[in-house]
XYZ file of C-alpha atoms in Angstrom:
785
model
C 92.402 175.426 321.202
C 95.647 175.006 323.113
C 94.160 172.129 325.080
C 93.082 170.464 321.836
C 96.596 170.765 320.392
C 98.169 169.366 323.562
C 95.833 166.376 323.470
C 96.584 165.794 319.786
C 100.323 165.879 320.517
C 99.800 163.407 323.329
C 97.955 161.052 320.960
C 100.862 161.073 318.524
C 103.079 159.736 321.307
C 101.048 156.524 321.273
C 102.396 153.929 318.774
C 98.945 152.784 317.621
C 97.815 156.314 316.821
C 101.095 157.161 315.126
C 100.745 154.042 312.989
C 97.246 155.094 311.900
C 98.423 158.600 311.052
C 101.425 157.375 309.069
C 99.367 154.747 307.271
C 96.675 157.215 306.200
C 99.049 160.052 305.301
C 101.749 157.893 303.735
C 99.484 155.376 302.051
C 97.271 158.111 300.651
C 100.319 159.925 299.306
C 101.622 156.734 297.675
C 98.314 156.273 295.859
C 99.176 159.141 293.515
C 101.348 156.678 291.589
C 98.251 154.673 290.587
C 96.043 155.587 287.588
C 93.161 157.983 288.387
C 94.660 158.760 291.804
C 97.221 161.227 290.498
C 94.855 164.177 290.965
C 93.026 165.240 294.152
C 89.623 164.280 292.796
C 87.010 161.579 293.150
C 89.159 158.438 293.297
C 91.683 159.790 295.797
C 88.902 161.311 297.881
C 86.984 158.035 297.919
C 90.078 156.029 298.886
C 90.888 158.400 301.767
C 87.244 158.424 302.830
C 87.153 154.619 303.023
C 90.493 154.422 304.837
C 89.557 157.240 307.185
C 86.176 155.729 307.917
C 87.720 152.389 308.815
C 90.800 153.603 310.707
C 89.968 157.151 311.759
C 87.915 155.931 314.682
C 91.139 154.681 316.247
C 92.288 158.223 317.001
C 88.959 158.950 318.663
C 89.142 155.805 320.785
C 92.699 156.625 321.860
C 91.651 160.211 322.623
C 88.781 158.966 324.807
C 90.998 156.662 326.872
C 93.630 159.380 327.183
C 90.961 161.764 328.500
C 89.697 159.184 330.951
C 93.161 158.987 332.493
C 93.239 162.783 332.695
C 89.841 162.913 334.411
C 90.694 160.109 336.822
C 94.224 161.460 337.387
C 95.658 157.997 336.795
C 98.664 157.076 334.720
C 100.795 159.408 332.652
C 99.149 162.283 330.852
C 100.459 164.770 328.256
C 102.232 167.760 329.671
C 100.023 170.818 330.097
C 96.729 168.926 329.618
C 94.109 169.993 332.111
C 90.699 168.422 332.787
C 87.644 170.433 331.806
C 84.960 171.355 334.279
C 82.024 170.254 332.113
C 81.233 167.198 330.071
C 80.471 169.278 326.976
C 83.882 170.970 327.010
C 85.561 167.619 327.734
C 83.973 165.943 324.715
C 84.611 168.975 322.542
C 88.340 168.851 323.358
C 88.599 165.120 322.857
C 86.647 165.229 319.596
C 88.734 168.195 318.441
C 92.032 166.380 319.095
C 90.924 163.292 317.178
C 89.387 165.322 314.346
C 92.548 167.390 314.073
C 94.621 164.275 313.428
C 92.031 162.809 311.057
C 91.954 166.007 309.030
C 95.726 166.507 309.149
C 96.382 163.140 307.481
C 94.356 164.342 304.479
C 96.798 167.149 303.742
C 99.868 165.142 302.553
C 97.898 163.106 299.956
C 96.247 166.290 298.708
C 99.566 168.105 298.396
C 101.285 165.109 296.788
C 98.487 164.634 294.266
C 98.401 168.325 293.434
C 102.163 168.489 292.915
C 102.264 165.202 291.028
C 99.460 166.309 288.703
C 101.100 169.689 288.155
C 104.664 168.466 287.651
C 104.322 164.978 286.180
C 101.079 165.111 284.180
C 99.155 167.528 281.988
C 96.005 167.084 284.088
C 94.302 169.986 285.814
C 94.724 169.209 289.538
C 91.573 171.122 290.370
C 89.166 169.818 287.712
C 87.403 167.547 290.226
C 88.948 168.905 293.397
C 85.563 169.520 294.994
C 85.115 165.798 295.499
C 88.143 165.589 297.781
C 86.912 167.713 300.701
C 83.305 166.595 300.260
C 84.253 162.948 300.538
C 86.987 163.151 303.156
C 86.317 165.945 305.659
C 82.855 164.909 306.876
C 84.069 161.315 307.191
C 87.088 162.468 309.216
C 84.837 164.371 311.642
C 82.334 161.519 311.912
C 85.051 158.906 312.474
C 86.494 161.074 315.250
C 83.082 161.533 316.912
C 82.199 157.842 316.580
C 85.608 156.840 317.933
C 85.253 159.187 320.933
C 81.774 157.857 321.660
C 82.980 154.247 321.378
C 85.982 154.903 323.622
C 83.926 156.613 326.314
C 81.239 153.907 326.153
C 83.658 150.982 326.645
C 85.861 150.008 329.546
C 88.643 148.535 327.439
C 90.099 149.368 324.006
C 88.957 146.046 322.608
C 85.391 146.816 323.586
C 85.666 150.298 322.075
C 86.838 148.815 318.792
C 83.830 146.492 318.921
C 81.426 149.400 319.427
C 83.011 151.340 316.558
C 82.868 148.265 314.342
C 79.170 147.916 315.073
C 78.607 151.539 314.076
C 80.449 151.019 310.779
C 78.596 147.763 310.090
C 75.294 149.437 310.899
C 76.046 152.154 308.365
C 76.996 149.476 305.822
C 73.636 147.756 306.288
C 71.843 151.080 305.866
C 73.828 151.651 302.658
C 73.347 148.182 301.221
C 69.629 147.898 301.892
C 68.391 150.414 299.273
C 70.900 149.002 296.784
C 69.578 145.496 297.263
C 65.906 146.159 297.948
C 65.448 149.300 295.863
C 65.959 150.448 292.281
C 69.079 152.594 292.755
C 72.700 151.819 291.884
C 74.306 154.756 293.687
C 75.487 154.406 297.283
C 75.986 156.810 300.164
C 77.829 155.720 303.303
C 78.673 158.130 306.092
C 81.875 156.322 307.037
C 83.017 155.097 303.634
C 81.971 157.786 301.169
C 79.955 157.787 297.966
C 79.715 155.681 294.811
C 77.837 157.638 292.112
C 76.990 154.586 290.024
C 78.569 152.286 287.415
C 82.179 152.765 286.395
C 81.082 153.231 282.775
C 79.672 156.696 283.550
C 83.049 158.398 283.267
C 82.046 162.060 283.441
C 81.426 162.844 287.119
C 79.704 165.898 288.557
C 79.093 167.104 292.100
C 75.359 166.904 292.657
C 73.054 168.497 295.247
C 72.444 164.988 296.588
C 76.111 164.698 297.564
C 75.881 167.968 299.448
C 72.772 166.831 301.366
C 74.435 163.516 302.191
C 77.543 165.153 303.591
C 75.375 167.525 305.632
C 73.694 164.471 307.141
C 77.121 162.998 307.893
C 77.999 166.121 309.865
C 74.689 165.880 311.721
C 75.541 162.304 312.697
C 78.912 163.509 313.995
C 77.181 166.212 316.049
C 74.648 163.694 317.348
C 77.299 161.218 318.521
C 79.446 163.918 320.096
C 76.418 165.506 321.781
C 75.193 162.137 323.031
C 78.640 161.468 324.526
C 78.560 164.908 326.199
C 75.045 164.301 327.558
C 75.976 160.935 329.087
C 79.557 161.613 330.205
C 80.484 161.605 333.874
C 83.233 164.237 333.920
C 84.792 162.631 337.007
C 85.062 159.028 335.854
C 85.296 159.541 332.090
C 82.568 156.989 331.411
C 79.117 157.215 329.898
C 76.182 156.777 332.216
C 72.889 158.491 332.905
C 72.073 161.837 331.196
C 73.772 164.759 332.874
C 73.631 167.701 330.451
C 70.254 169.074 329.405
C 71.865 171.355 326.822
C 73.640 168.447 325.166
C 70.396 166.463 325.114
C 68.701 169.347 323.326
C 71.475 169.270 320.724
C 71.021 165.502 320.393
C 67.306 166.015 319.815
C 67.878 168.738 317.214
C 70.421 166.648 315.318
C 68.181 163.576 315.438
C 65.180 165.575 314.255
C 67.193 167.020 311.387
C 68.452 163.577 310.371
C 64.937 162.180 310.589
C 63.597 164.973 308.400
C 66.254 164.365 305.787
C 65.596 160.631 305.822
C 61.860 161.181 305.408
C 62.619 163.212 302.298
C 65.461 160.933 301.155
C 64.079 160.259 297.645
C 63.385 163.939 297.047
C 66.884 164.897 298.195
C 68.488 162.137 296.121
C 69.812 160.231 299.142
C 68.023 157.046 298.157
C 65.265 155.898 295.825
C 62.070 153.936 296.349
C 59.782 152.211 293.889
C 56.861 154.410 294.887
C 58.669 157.696 294.394
C 60.229 156.492 291.142
C 56.845 155.448 289.776
C 55.441 158.831 290.781
C 58.255 160.687 288.995
C 57.787 158.764 285.755
C 54.017 158.870 285.962
C 52.899 156.278 283.389
C 52.334 152.539 283.836
C 51.325 149.769 281.429
C 50.886 146.074 282.201
C 51.238 143.211 279.717
C 51.255 139.444 280.131
C 54.866 139.405 281.311
C 55.738 143.029 282.157
C 54.923 146.049 284.267
C 56.234 149.015 282.305
C 56.760 152.358 284.052
C 57.251 155.084 281.474
C 57.437 158.891 281.338
C 54.133 160.654 281.637
C 53.200 162.150 278.280
C 54.608 159.447 276.023
C 52.450 158.883 272.960
C 50.057 155.941 273.213
C 51.279 154.501 269.927
C 54.872 154.566 271.168
C 53.880 152.667 274.295
C 51.885 150.141 272.274
C 55.007 149.557 270.214
C 57.146 149.270 273.350
C 54.765 146.765 274.922
C 54.906 144.571 271.823
C 58.690 144.885 271.708
C 58.927 143.690 275.305
C 56.762 140.646 274.663
C 58.680 139.835 271.482
C 62.026 139.959 273.298
C 60.588 137.876 276.122
C 59.577 135.176 273.638
C 62.970 135.333 271.897
C 64.906 134.963 275.128
C 62.638 132.224 276.438
C 63.421 130.172 273.340
C 67.158 130.876 273.441
C 67.691 130.377 277.167
C 65.029 127.813 277.879
C 64.236 129.513 281.220
C 62.208 132.483 282.395
C 61.640 134.138 285.769
C 58.433 133.620 287.689
C 56.136 136.620 287.758
C 56.148 139.839 285.768
C 59.317 141.746 284.927
C 59.361 145.435 285.861
C 60.744 147.845 283.269
C 61.649 151.420 284.192
C 61.841 153.690 281.128
C 63.404 157.142 281.610
C 63.143 160.306 279.558
C 66.876 160.979 279.360
C 70.335 160.192 280.709
C 70.089 163.124 283.099
C 66.816 161.906 284.580
C 68.097 158.373 285.022
C 71.298 159.659 286.633
C 69.350 161.856 289.041
C 66.852 159.197 290.039
C 68.821 155.938 290.176
C 72.473 156.848 289.636
C 73.309 155.555 286.146
C 73.282 158.062 283.291
C 74.620 156.437 280.165
C 74.647 152.958 281.653
C 71.553 150.783 281.272
C 71.276 148.129 283.952
C 69.226 145.265 285.335
C 68.644 143.764 288.773
C 67.816 140.097 288.177
C 66.982 139.418 291.832
C 64.273 142.102 291.644
C 63.202 141.067 288.135
C 63.664 144.600 286.829
C 65.619 146.598 284.286
C 66.298 150.304 283.850
C 66.663 151.854 280.393
C 66.250 155.291 278.902
C 63.970 156.172 276.040
C 65.408 155.452 272.598
C 64.027 154.968 269.077
C 62.345 151.671 268.290
C 63.626 148.995 268.373
C 65.338 149.840 271.658
C 69.065 149.200 271.265
C 69.760 147.817 274.766
C 66.424 146.317 275.824
C 67.305 142.847 274.536
C 70.617 142.844 276.429
C 69.244 144.072 279.757
C 66.218 141.796 279.622
C 68.589 138.849 279.064
C 70.105 139.498 282.507
C 66.684 139.141 284.103
C 65.594 136.189 281.974
C 68.767 134.276 282.875
C 68.115 134.849 286.574
C 66.721 131.350 287.278
C 70.014 129.868 286.043
C 72.131 132.167 288.216
C 73.375 131.479 291.717
C 73.117 133.133 295.094
C 70.772 135.858 296.193
C 71.475 138.024 293.135
C 70.698 135.286 290.566
C 73.880 135.845 288.531
C 77.198 134.064 288.020
C 79.164 134.086 291.273
C 82.257 132.545 292.778
C 81.457 131.022 296.192
C 78.018 132.614 295.939
C 79.446 136.079 296.631
C 81.889 137.417 294.048
C 80.184 138.221 290.699
C 81.947 137.040 287.546
C 81.129 139.925 285.236
C 82.707 138.389 282.160
C 80.189 135.550 282.234
C 77.288 137.744 283.351
C 77.721 140.332 280.614
C 78.906 137.784 278.076
C 75.679 135.810 278.369
C 73.569 138.936 277.873
C 75.547 139.890 274.762
C 75.325 136.326 273.482
C 71.565 136.285 273.944
C 71.245 139.660 272.216
C 73.602 138.643 269.375
C 73.718 142.230 268.078
C 74.440 143.314 264.533
C 76.319 146.621 264.390
C 77.676 148.391 261.353
C 76.860 145.436 259.050
C 79.076 143.052 261.043
C 77.974 140.213 263.302
C 79.111 139.698 266.857
C 81.616 137.032 265.775
C 82.969 139.249 263.004
C 83.619 142.088 265.452
C 85.432 139.651 267.748
C 87.474 138.363 264.813
C 88.432 141.898 263.785
C 89.464 142.693 267.344
C 91.679 139.619 267.503
C 93.300 140.509 264.192
C 94.104 143.941 265.621
C 95.540 142.348 268.808
C 92.959 144.223 270.897
C 91.023 141.261 272.280
C 91.347 140.581 276.027
C 92.467 137.137 277.155
C 89.261 135.111 277.377
C 90.707 132.840 280.035
C 91.122 135.807 282.376
C 87.897 137.432 281.238
C 85.853 134.511 282.528
C 87.539 134.816 285.943
C 86.929 137.047 288.950
C 89.025 140.088 288.018
C 89.930 140.015 284.306
C 86.755 141.802 283.211
C 87.561 144.928 285.214
C 91.061 145.149 283.724
C 89.745 145.405 280.156
C 88.063 148.162 278.170
C 84.297 147.520 278.480
C 83.524 147.478 274.745
C 86.240 144.895 274.116
C 85.294 142.719 277.087
C 81.560 142.699 276.286
C 82.098 141.802 272.636
C 84.565 138.946 272.938
C 82.834 137.447 275.979
C 79.514 137.553 274.109
C 81.047 135.981 271.015
C 82.594 133.160 273.066
C 79.383 132.309 274.934
C 77.284 132.613 271.776
C 79.620 130.145 270.086
C 79.176 127.708 272.959
C 75.389 128.082 272.818
C 75.196 127.568 269.060
C 77.681 124.672 269.089
C 76.689 122.756 272.208
C 73.234 124.083 273.032
C 71.848 126.506 275.591
C 71.320 123.925 278.382
C 75.054 123.389 278.812
C 75.683 127.128 278.750
C 73.076 127.653 281.474
C 74.638 124.853 283.512
C 77.949 126.720 283.355
C 76.316 130.091 284.065
C 75.697 129.648 287.785
C 79.344 129.396 288.871
C 81.304 129.622 285.583
C 81.973 125.892 285.915
C 82.814 125.229 282.270
C 84.636 122.002 283.018
C 81.625 120.603 284.844
C 79.138 121.676 282.167
C 81.135 120.711 279.076
C 83.444 118.028 280.423
C 86.366 120.032 279.057
C 88.544 122.732 280.622
C 87.938 126.404 279.870
C 91.295 126.725 278.134
C 90.329 124.067 275.589
C 86.942 125.673 274.906
C 88.529 129.087 274.436
C 91.091 127.667 272.009
C 88.274 126.102 269.991
C 86.425 129.438 269.855
C 89.602 131.275 268.858
C 90.112 128.894 265.922
C 86.501 129.484 264.864
C 86.586 133.308 264.852
C 90.095 133.455 263.411
C 88.887 131.417 260.435
C 85.999 133.790 259.638
C 86.456 135.600 256.310
C 87.019 139.259 257.113
C 88.073 141.963 254.682
C 90.532 144.716 255.468
C 87.714 147.243 255.913
C 86.133 145.210 258.707
C 89.480 144.814 260.464
C 90.078 148.565 260.249
C 86.633 149.284 261.651
C 87.335 146.961 264.551
C 90.357 149.055 265.421
C 88.359 152.286 265.190
C 85.603 150.934 267.408
C 87.725 149.219 270.048
C 90.864 151.370 270.108
C 89.913 153.137 273.354
C 91.432 151.452 276.390
C 89.967 151.140 279.868
C 89.357 154.113 282.120
C 92.520 153.263 284.053
C 94.748 153.356 280.973
C 93.877 156.827 279.667
C 95.556 160.044 280.704
C 93.421 162.373 282.836
C 90.434 160.163 282.041
C 87.886 161.852 284.308
C 88.821 165.344 283.167
C 88.707 164.393 279.503
C 85.331 162.680 279.929
C 83.871 165.867 281.433
C 85.440 168.014 278.712
C 84.084 165.818 275.925
C 80.574 165.706 277.404
C 80.332 169.447 277.931
C 81.899 170.202 274.550
C 79.253 168.128 272.768
C 76.523 169.925 274.679
C 77.998 173.353 273.904
C 78.740 172.819 270.214
C 75.382 174.000 268.875
C 74.852 176.960 271.202
C 78.386 178.068 272.086
C 80.979 176.748 269.613
C 83.632 179.007 271.137
C 83.280 177.221 274.465
C 83.165 173.847 272.714
C 86.376 174.754 270.887
C 88.203 175.454 274.155
C 87.046 172.192 275.666
C 87.917 170.073 272.624
C 91.332 171.722 272.414
C 92.015 170.941 276.071
C 90.878 167.315 275.645
C 93.112 166.948 272.588
C 96.022 168.357 274.559
C 95.514 165.768 277.317
C 94.978 162.795 275.005
C 96.755 163.665 271.737
C 96.598 160.041 270.585
C 92.780 160.211 270.410
C 91.756 161.900 267.109
C 88.117 162.448 268.123
C 88.928 165.613 270.028
C 90.911 167.220 267.206
C 88.004 166.376 264.936
C 85.616 168.086 267.352
C 87.966 171.061 267.471
C 87.772 171.357 263.680
C 83.978 171.120 263.694
C 83.792 173.900 266.276
C 86.153 176.073 264.211
C 84.013 175.469 261.133
C 80.885 176.423 263.088
C 82.639 179.672 264.013
C 83.320 180.233 260.291
C 87.054 179.937 260.897
C 87.378 177.528 258.004
C 91.063 178.119 257.312
C 91.951 177.161 260.886
C 89.653 174.136 260.692
C 91.351 173.026 257.487
C 94.758 173.361 259.143
C 93.712 171.235 262.118
C 92.245 168.576 259.837
C 95.309 168.534 257.619
C 97.533 167.723 260.591
C 95.010 165.160 261.840
C 94.893 163.465 258.437
C 98.629 162.866 258.659
C 98.186 161.382 262.151
C 95.516 158.853 261.097
C 96.645 158.104 257.546
C 97.309 154.451 258.420
C 93.905 153.960 260.091
C 91.254 153.817 257.343
C 88.125 154.239 259.461
C 89.517 157.304 261.230
C 91.014 158.667 258.023
C 87.580 158.479 256.410
C 86.013 160.541 259.182
C 88.721 163.170 258.776
C 88.311 163.209 255.002
C 84.551 163.785 255.370
C 85.200 166.694 257.701
C 87.767 168.138 255.271
C 85.207 167.901 252.466
C 82.687 169.874 254.540
C 85.247 172.576 255.251
C 86.215 172.752 251.585
C 82.566 173.237 250.628
C 82.311 176.003 253.193
C 85.318 177.613 251.475
C 83.612 177.268 248.073
C 86.147 174.722 246.849
C 83.980 171.976 245.285
C 86.829 170.275 243.415
C 88.845 169.974 246.621
C 85.772 168.610 248.426
C 85.258 166.077 245.634
C 88.782 164.808 246.101
C 88.258 164.261 249.803
C 84.959 162.452 249.211
C 86.541 160.178 246.642
C 89.271 159.489 249.195
C 86.555 158.245 251.581
C 85.339 155.775 248.954
C 88.872 154.585 248.309
C 89.404 153.899 251.994
C 86.350 151.590 252.149
C 86.017 152.404 255.838
C 82.512 151.081 256.431
C 78.912 151.674 255.402
C 78.232 154.954 257.213
C 81.077 157.107 255.832
C 80.744 155.442 252.436
C 77.039 156.301 252.141
C 77.600 159.879 253.299
C 80.385 160.364 250.775
C 78.285 158.903 247.956
C 75.358 161.242 248.665
C 77.627 164.296 248.860
C 79.417 163.328 245.655
C 76.066 162.990 243.903
C 75.183 166.478 245.107
C 78.428 167.852 243.653
C 78.014 166.024 240.352
C 74.331 166.796 239.750
C 73.274 170.343 238.839
C 70.608 171.663 241.177
C 71.313 169.157 243.996
C 74.374 170.689 245.584
C 72.597 173.517 247.373
C 69.615 171.548 248.838
C 71.687 168.521 249.892
C 74.424 170.664 251.431
C 71.736 172.610 253.298
C 70.118 169.312 254.305
C 73.286 168.110 256.030
C 73.693 171.429 257.823
C 70.051 171.891 258.833
C 69.704 171.907 262.642
C 66.057 170.762 262.799
C 64.284 167.719 261.402
C 61.352 169.693 259.983
C 63.733 171.872 258.015
C 65.449 168.839 256.555
C 62.132 167.405 255.415
C 61.139 170.733 253.848
C 64.438 171.093 251.992
C 64.231 167.576 250.591
C 60.582 167.982 249.597
C 61.291 171.205 247.720
C 64.312 169.702 245.988
C 62.259 166.683 244.925
C 59.694 168.946 243.262
C 62.424 170.146 240.948
C 63.937 166.687 240.396
C 61.155 164.099 240.869
C 63.218 161.276 239.369
C 66.283 161.728 241.543
C 66.967 158.501 243.461
C 69.221 160.197 246.016
C 66.498 162.637 247.041
C 63.942 159.805 247.318
C 66.410 157.844 249.451
C 67.140 160.766 251.780
C 63.491 161.739 252.121
C 62.488 158.135 252.812
C 65.176 157.879 255.465
C 64.123 161.096 257.211
C 60.396 160.299 257.032
C 61.065 156.958 258.700
C 62.900 158.720 261.510
C 60.105 161.293 261.759
C 57.494 158.603 262.405
C 55.856 158.349 258.954
C 56.805 154.802 257.883
C 54.209 154.398 255.130
C 55.325 157.577 253.375
C 58.944 156.599 253.950
C 58.395 153.217 252.324
C 56.996 154.863 249.178
C 60.103 156.982 248.667
C 62.494 154.149 249.483
C 60.823 151.858 246.969
C 60.996 154.633 244.388
C 64.717 155.072 245.078
C 65.286 151.336 244.560
C 63.142 151.211 241.426
C 65.192 153.959 239.753
C 68.156 151.549 240.011
C 70.951 154.139 239.999
C 72.053 154.159 243.633
C 75.523 152.815 244.458
C 75.643 149.445 246.202
C 76.102 150.800 249.727
C 73.058 153.075 249.376
C 70.952 150.329 247.772
C 71.778 148.034 250.654
C 70.691 150.654 253.173
C 67.565 151.439 251.164
C 66.623 147.750 251.247
C 67.206 147.618 255.003
C 65.124 150.714 255.596
C 62.338 149.566 253.286
C 61.960 146.317 255.265
C 61.994 148.232 258.552
C 59.492 150.873 257.415
C 57.187 148.207 255.975
C 57.026 146.594 259.397
C 56.530 149.933 261.157
C 53.700 150.716 258.734
C 52.023 147.440 259.699
C 52.524 145.870 256.256
C 53.893 142.388 256.964
C 53.138 141.329 253.414
C 55.584 143.941 252.172
C 58.135 142.733 254.738
C 57.963 139.184 253.420
C 57.990 140.325 249.809
C 61.076 142.469 250.396
C 62.877 139.641 252.178
C 62.184 137.419 249.167
C 63.524 140.025 246.741
C 66.518 141.493 248.522
C 69.968 140.447 247.260
C 72.280 138.480 249.521
C 74.163 141.118 251.475
C 75.841 138.747 253.910
C 75.138 137.163 257.291
C 74.817 140.403 259.270
C 72.201 141.792 256.889
C 70.270 138.504 256.859
C 70.295 138.296 260.641
C 69.024 141.855 261.085
C 66.468 141.715 258.280
C 64.999 138.364 259.298
C 64.134 139.750 262.715
C 61.460 141.958 261.141
C 59.749 138.893 259.705
C 60.084 137.195 263.094
C 58.317 140.191 264.627
C 55.539 139.890 262.058
C 55.103 136.182 262.777
C 55.060 136.812 266.519
C 52.560 139.658 266.361
C 50.220 137.798 264.027
C 50.178 134.921 266.504
C 50.103 136.934 269.712
C 48.283 140.157 268.805
C 46.283 139.018 265.743
C 48.326 141.230 263.491
C 50.937 143.955 263.438
C 50.450 147.415 264.871
C 49.184 149.775 262.161
C 49.986 153.385 263.074
C 47.944 156.401 262.208
C 49.236 157.850 258.986
C 51.227 161.034 259.434
C 50.799 163.970 257.011
C 47.365 162.982 255.784
């Protein structure tokens, strides 16, 4: 060990090595001033892994040339350094000296981040601390081994740098290939670290795959060091013919271990292949334009519906875009977020790879909420540029504002009874909209909160498509050349769009809902964002089974981000589940004061306060809170919930079954409670509405349609509930295979505005498409015969 320390001290006397050490230690320490880097977690570990992988080889190269001078007894050498008698010991000392410096530079950033997090923030410094050593230490050891090998293999420092560069580039190719040619979006690189997937998956966890990858990194370090020891001439300090049988055995063992891990790469989570992915999902269905891989065990009727949905969206997008890719599109459908995260590296994030003509989505109720969007990426591929068939600058840098904006524009989603343009208008009125001029550029998209960026970019591009036609939009799509496509600069087009959305009629309720939906800033703007994301995820999972644990997690999240009311609300729900209603009421009372000027959030709090009051057997107090929700006019969802609960309070015999219905943990129990209540009150429109809604969600659309029509015929439901009953009756008529009823309902429904018309008319469009393409709609087997 003494010889290792002497060599390390000798390396620090060299200006180049000292510069590397100061840059890594000082630069890494300075990073703690940047968002997300203030704790010793994933981001700081990744940054130090990348920097160490690129620069850490320099200490190994310097150590190799220093050792060569020692072995050849030429030039100055550090005091007390003695040559070893064997090549293995020589390499071990040289590698140890370089590794010691590479590891030492990791300590100051770790200490600075820990102290900064402890003293200047409320974050837990150790929430994600496991990422730091896993990302940095193996890279430090590999960089040292690769640098030593490169230095011993070359005659001059410049040549050694070239060898090391080739090793890093080779690892980059090995990392990029499965990303480009395979289905995954996660990346493992032995020199540069690990990217778990899209930035939108905020809650990070250390996975077994990361452990296997770092073990392989260490094996590569052992292989390179052993290979250097096997080939080293201990007299000249250069690599030549094999000289150490023991070192060659170690090389063989390391290589065999690496080969075994690579052969089982998909099983270990190191990479993913189409074959293994198809095997894991198990099911496959081919249509005219798609190859659908789906989870084994999915019901045949569900897959028939999915196949028709795919073909319908394909036809829609073909008409809107005017282009389509050649050949079938591959769709990968996953059982859950967890399965998708484990197999391809994106949990909550759905994604597409246009150059492979494929998209990856997880199973959701029909109609799939993100299928249209992700398929649009693939369908627009022929209009894209470069190898990846998307919008790029100089064929390399992707312009995500245009890429995602086009997909949103093609989808043109209706959410919460507002259109895409109305959401954009509400965001602009709340001063939350990103600058469109930057959003269409190379970096503006990443500086904005995703929900805001997607919505306004989609609204802008949809406006251009509707106003000037899709061909011009596709002409601009390849390189974001708006001036070339439209003959007008981007700034002028954006100003025109801004005047259009700003002139849209929008009531105060819609503006308030825009704030509630888009209030959350980007990942980089929120305090302790990674920690809070993990707390929120685990709290939601624990709420049903362990409300005490959920309470602790929600309380911690609320402490870290007190400006976000969601966590206090979760805290109150957990307290209520623990039958600590007085404490829940206290939390909600304070929260109500915090959000009193934000109607959408105030409505959520008022609903929660009503539930707590009912738990405390205070119906009059609960009624007051529910009436407060109606006064706030915060949107359709809270309004409908409040109306149903008020009806339960005001109608004898309904309070108990409807209260139990909202608290029931299982769908079957809800159906049973509603059915029993309806036997005692067969003319109650609210019960018919609720039962119709639940039957539709349970997969019995024909039965659902009967109850929904009965609820409408009784003509006593408030306007918000009647509107939803009409929407559901059109949807369930389609799902029951009754296109005549769909058309009849569309001819009878009142005018509920552009968002309702847009959403409702799509069901008729589906009927028209299926009658032309499949000779009629899909008629399911009737449930509950």
